[in-house]
PDB file of C-alpha atoms in Angstrom:
ATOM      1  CA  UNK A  27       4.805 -21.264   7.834  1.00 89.00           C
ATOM      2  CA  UNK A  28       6.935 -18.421   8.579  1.00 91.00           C
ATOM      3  CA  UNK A  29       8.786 -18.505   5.804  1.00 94.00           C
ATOM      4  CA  UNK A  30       5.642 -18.279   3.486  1.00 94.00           C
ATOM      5  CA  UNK A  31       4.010 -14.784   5.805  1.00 94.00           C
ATOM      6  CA  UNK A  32       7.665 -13.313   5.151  1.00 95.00           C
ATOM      7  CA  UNK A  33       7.596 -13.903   1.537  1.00 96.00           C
ATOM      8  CA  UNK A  34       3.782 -12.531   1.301  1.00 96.00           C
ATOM      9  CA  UNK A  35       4.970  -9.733   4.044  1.00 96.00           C
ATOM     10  CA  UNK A  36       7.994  -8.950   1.044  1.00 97.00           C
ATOM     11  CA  UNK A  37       4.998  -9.251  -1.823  1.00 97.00           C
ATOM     12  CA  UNK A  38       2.994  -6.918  -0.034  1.00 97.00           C
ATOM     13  CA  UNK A  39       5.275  -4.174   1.205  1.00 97.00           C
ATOM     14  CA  UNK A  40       6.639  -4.008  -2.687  1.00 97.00           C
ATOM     15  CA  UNK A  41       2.899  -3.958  -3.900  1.00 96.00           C
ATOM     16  CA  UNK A  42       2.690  -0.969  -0.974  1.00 96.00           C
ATOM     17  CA  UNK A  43       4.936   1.016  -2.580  1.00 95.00           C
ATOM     18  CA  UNK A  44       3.970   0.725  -6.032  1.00 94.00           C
ATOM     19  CA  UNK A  45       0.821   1.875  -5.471  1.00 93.00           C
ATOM     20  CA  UNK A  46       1.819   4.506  -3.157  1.00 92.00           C
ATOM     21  CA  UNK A  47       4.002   5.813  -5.301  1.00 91.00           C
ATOM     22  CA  UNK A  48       1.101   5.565  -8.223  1.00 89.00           C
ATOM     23  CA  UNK A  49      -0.963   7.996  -6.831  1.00 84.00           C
ATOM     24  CA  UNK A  50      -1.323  11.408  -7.627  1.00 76.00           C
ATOM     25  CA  UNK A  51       0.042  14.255  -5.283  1.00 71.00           C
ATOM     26  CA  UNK A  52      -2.875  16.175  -3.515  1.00 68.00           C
ATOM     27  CA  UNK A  53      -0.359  19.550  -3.722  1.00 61.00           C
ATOM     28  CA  UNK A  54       0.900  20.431  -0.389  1.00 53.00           C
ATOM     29  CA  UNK A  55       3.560  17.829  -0.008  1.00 51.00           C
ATOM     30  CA  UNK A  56       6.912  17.227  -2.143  1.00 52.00           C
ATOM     31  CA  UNK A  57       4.928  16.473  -5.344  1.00 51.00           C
ATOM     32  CA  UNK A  58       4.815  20.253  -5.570  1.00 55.00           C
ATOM     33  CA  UNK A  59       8.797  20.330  -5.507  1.00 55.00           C
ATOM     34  CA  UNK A  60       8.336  18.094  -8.548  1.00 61.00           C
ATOM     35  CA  UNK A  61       5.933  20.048 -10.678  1.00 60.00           C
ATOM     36  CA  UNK A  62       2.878  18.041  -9.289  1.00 57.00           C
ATOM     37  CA  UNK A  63       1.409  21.325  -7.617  1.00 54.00           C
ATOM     38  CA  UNK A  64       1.324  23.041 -11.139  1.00 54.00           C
ATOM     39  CA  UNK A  65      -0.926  20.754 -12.841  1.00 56.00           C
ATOM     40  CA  UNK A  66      -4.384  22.269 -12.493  1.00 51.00           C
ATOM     41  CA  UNK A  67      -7.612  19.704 -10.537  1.00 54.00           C
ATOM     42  CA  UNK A  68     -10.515  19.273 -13.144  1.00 55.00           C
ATOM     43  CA  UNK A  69     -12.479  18.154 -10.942  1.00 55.00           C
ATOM     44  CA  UNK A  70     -13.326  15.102  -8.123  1.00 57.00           C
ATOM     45  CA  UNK A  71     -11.280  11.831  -8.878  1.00 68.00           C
ATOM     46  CA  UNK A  72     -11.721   9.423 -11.913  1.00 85.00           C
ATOM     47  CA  UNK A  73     -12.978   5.850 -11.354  1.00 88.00           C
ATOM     48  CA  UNK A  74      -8.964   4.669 -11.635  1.00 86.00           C
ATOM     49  CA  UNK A  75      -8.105   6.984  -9.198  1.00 87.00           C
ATOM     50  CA  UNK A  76     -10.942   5.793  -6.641  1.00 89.00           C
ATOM     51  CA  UNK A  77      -9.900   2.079  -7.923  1.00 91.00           C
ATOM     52  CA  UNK A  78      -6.561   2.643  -7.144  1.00 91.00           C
ATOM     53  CA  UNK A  79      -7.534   3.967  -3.454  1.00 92.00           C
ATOM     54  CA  UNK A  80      -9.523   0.813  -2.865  1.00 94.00           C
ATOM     55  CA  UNK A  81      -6.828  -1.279  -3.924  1.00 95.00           C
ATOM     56  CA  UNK A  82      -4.121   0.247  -2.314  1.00 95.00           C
ATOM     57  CA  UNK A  83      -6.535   0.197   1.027  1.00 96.00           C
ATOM     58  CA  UNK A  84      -7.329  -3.371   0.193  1.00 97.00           C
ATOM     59  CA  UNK A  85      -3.464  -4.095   0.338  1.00 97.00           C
ATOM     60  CA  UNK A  86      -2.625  -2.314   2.789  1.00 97.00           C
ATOM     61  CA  UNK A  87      -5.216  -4.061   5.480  1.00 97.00           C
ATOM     62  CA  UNK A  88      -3.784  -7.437   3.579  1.00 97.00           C
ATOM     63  CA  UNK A  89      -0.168  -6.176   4.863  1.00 97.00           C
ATOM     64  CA  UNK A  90      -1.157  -5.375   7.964  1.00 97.00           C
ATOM     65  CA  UNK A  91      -3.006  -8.576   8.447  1.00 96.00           C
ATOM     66  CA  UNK A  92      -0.232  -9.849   7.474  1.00 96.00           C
ATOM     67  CA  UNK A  93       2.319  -8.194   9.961  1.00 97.00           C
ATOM     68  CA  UNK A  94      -0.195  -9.597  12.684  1.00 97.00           C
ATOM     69  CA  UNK A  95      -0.435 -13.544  11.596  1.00 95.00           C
ATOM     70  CA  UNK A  96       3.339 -13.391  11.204  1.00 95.00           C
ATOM     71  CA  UNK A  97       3.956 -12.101  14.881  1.00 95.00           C
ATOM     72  CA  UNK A  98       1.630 -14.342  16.154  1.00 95.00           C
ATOM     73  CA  UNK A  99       3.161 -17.919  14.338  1.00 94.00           C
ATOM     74  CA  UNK A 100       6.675 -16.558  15.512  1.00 93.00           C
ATOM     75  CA  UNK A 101       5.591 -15.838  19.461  1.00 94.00           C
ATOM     76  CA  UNK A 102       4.266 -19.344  19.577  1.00 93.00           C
ATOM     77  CA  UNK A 103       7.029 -21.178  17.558  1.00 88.00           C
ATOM     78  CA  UNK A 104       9.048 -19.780  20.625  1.00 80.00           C
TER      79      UNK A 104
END
C-alpha cells in the first residue's frame, strides 16, 4: 500500500510541475526576466487558461491528499 501512494505521490508531483510550469507568467515574477512581461494582456483569461487552473487545482488537492493518506498508512505500519 505504500508503495502504490509513493508511486501516485511521484505521478502527481511530475503532473505538478508540468502544469505549473504551463501556465502563463502574471508579469512581476522571473517570467519578466524571460520576455514574459513584454507580451501585452488582451484581456481576462481564455477557457484553457481557466481549464488549466482547475486542473492544476484539481491535482494539486489530489497531491496533497495524497501526502496525507501516505503519512497516515506509514504512522500505523509502525
Amino acid at each position: 500500500m505504500v508503495l502504490g501512494f509513493s508511486i501516485a505521490l511521484i505521478v502527481f508531483s511530475l503532473l505538478l510541475m508540468l502544469l505549473v510550469l504551463m501556465h502563463k507568467g502574471k508579469g512581476g515574477g522571473l517570467s519578466d526576466m524571460f520576455g514574459g512581461g513584454m507580451q501585452s494582456s488582451v484581456g481576462g483569461s481564455s477557457v484553457a487558461e481557466r481549464n488549466l487552473d482547475r486542473i492544476t487545482i484539481v491535482i494539486g488537492l489530489l497531491w496533497f491528499a495524497c501526502i496525507i493518506v501516505l503519512g497516515i498508512v506509514m504512522k500505523s505500519n509502525s
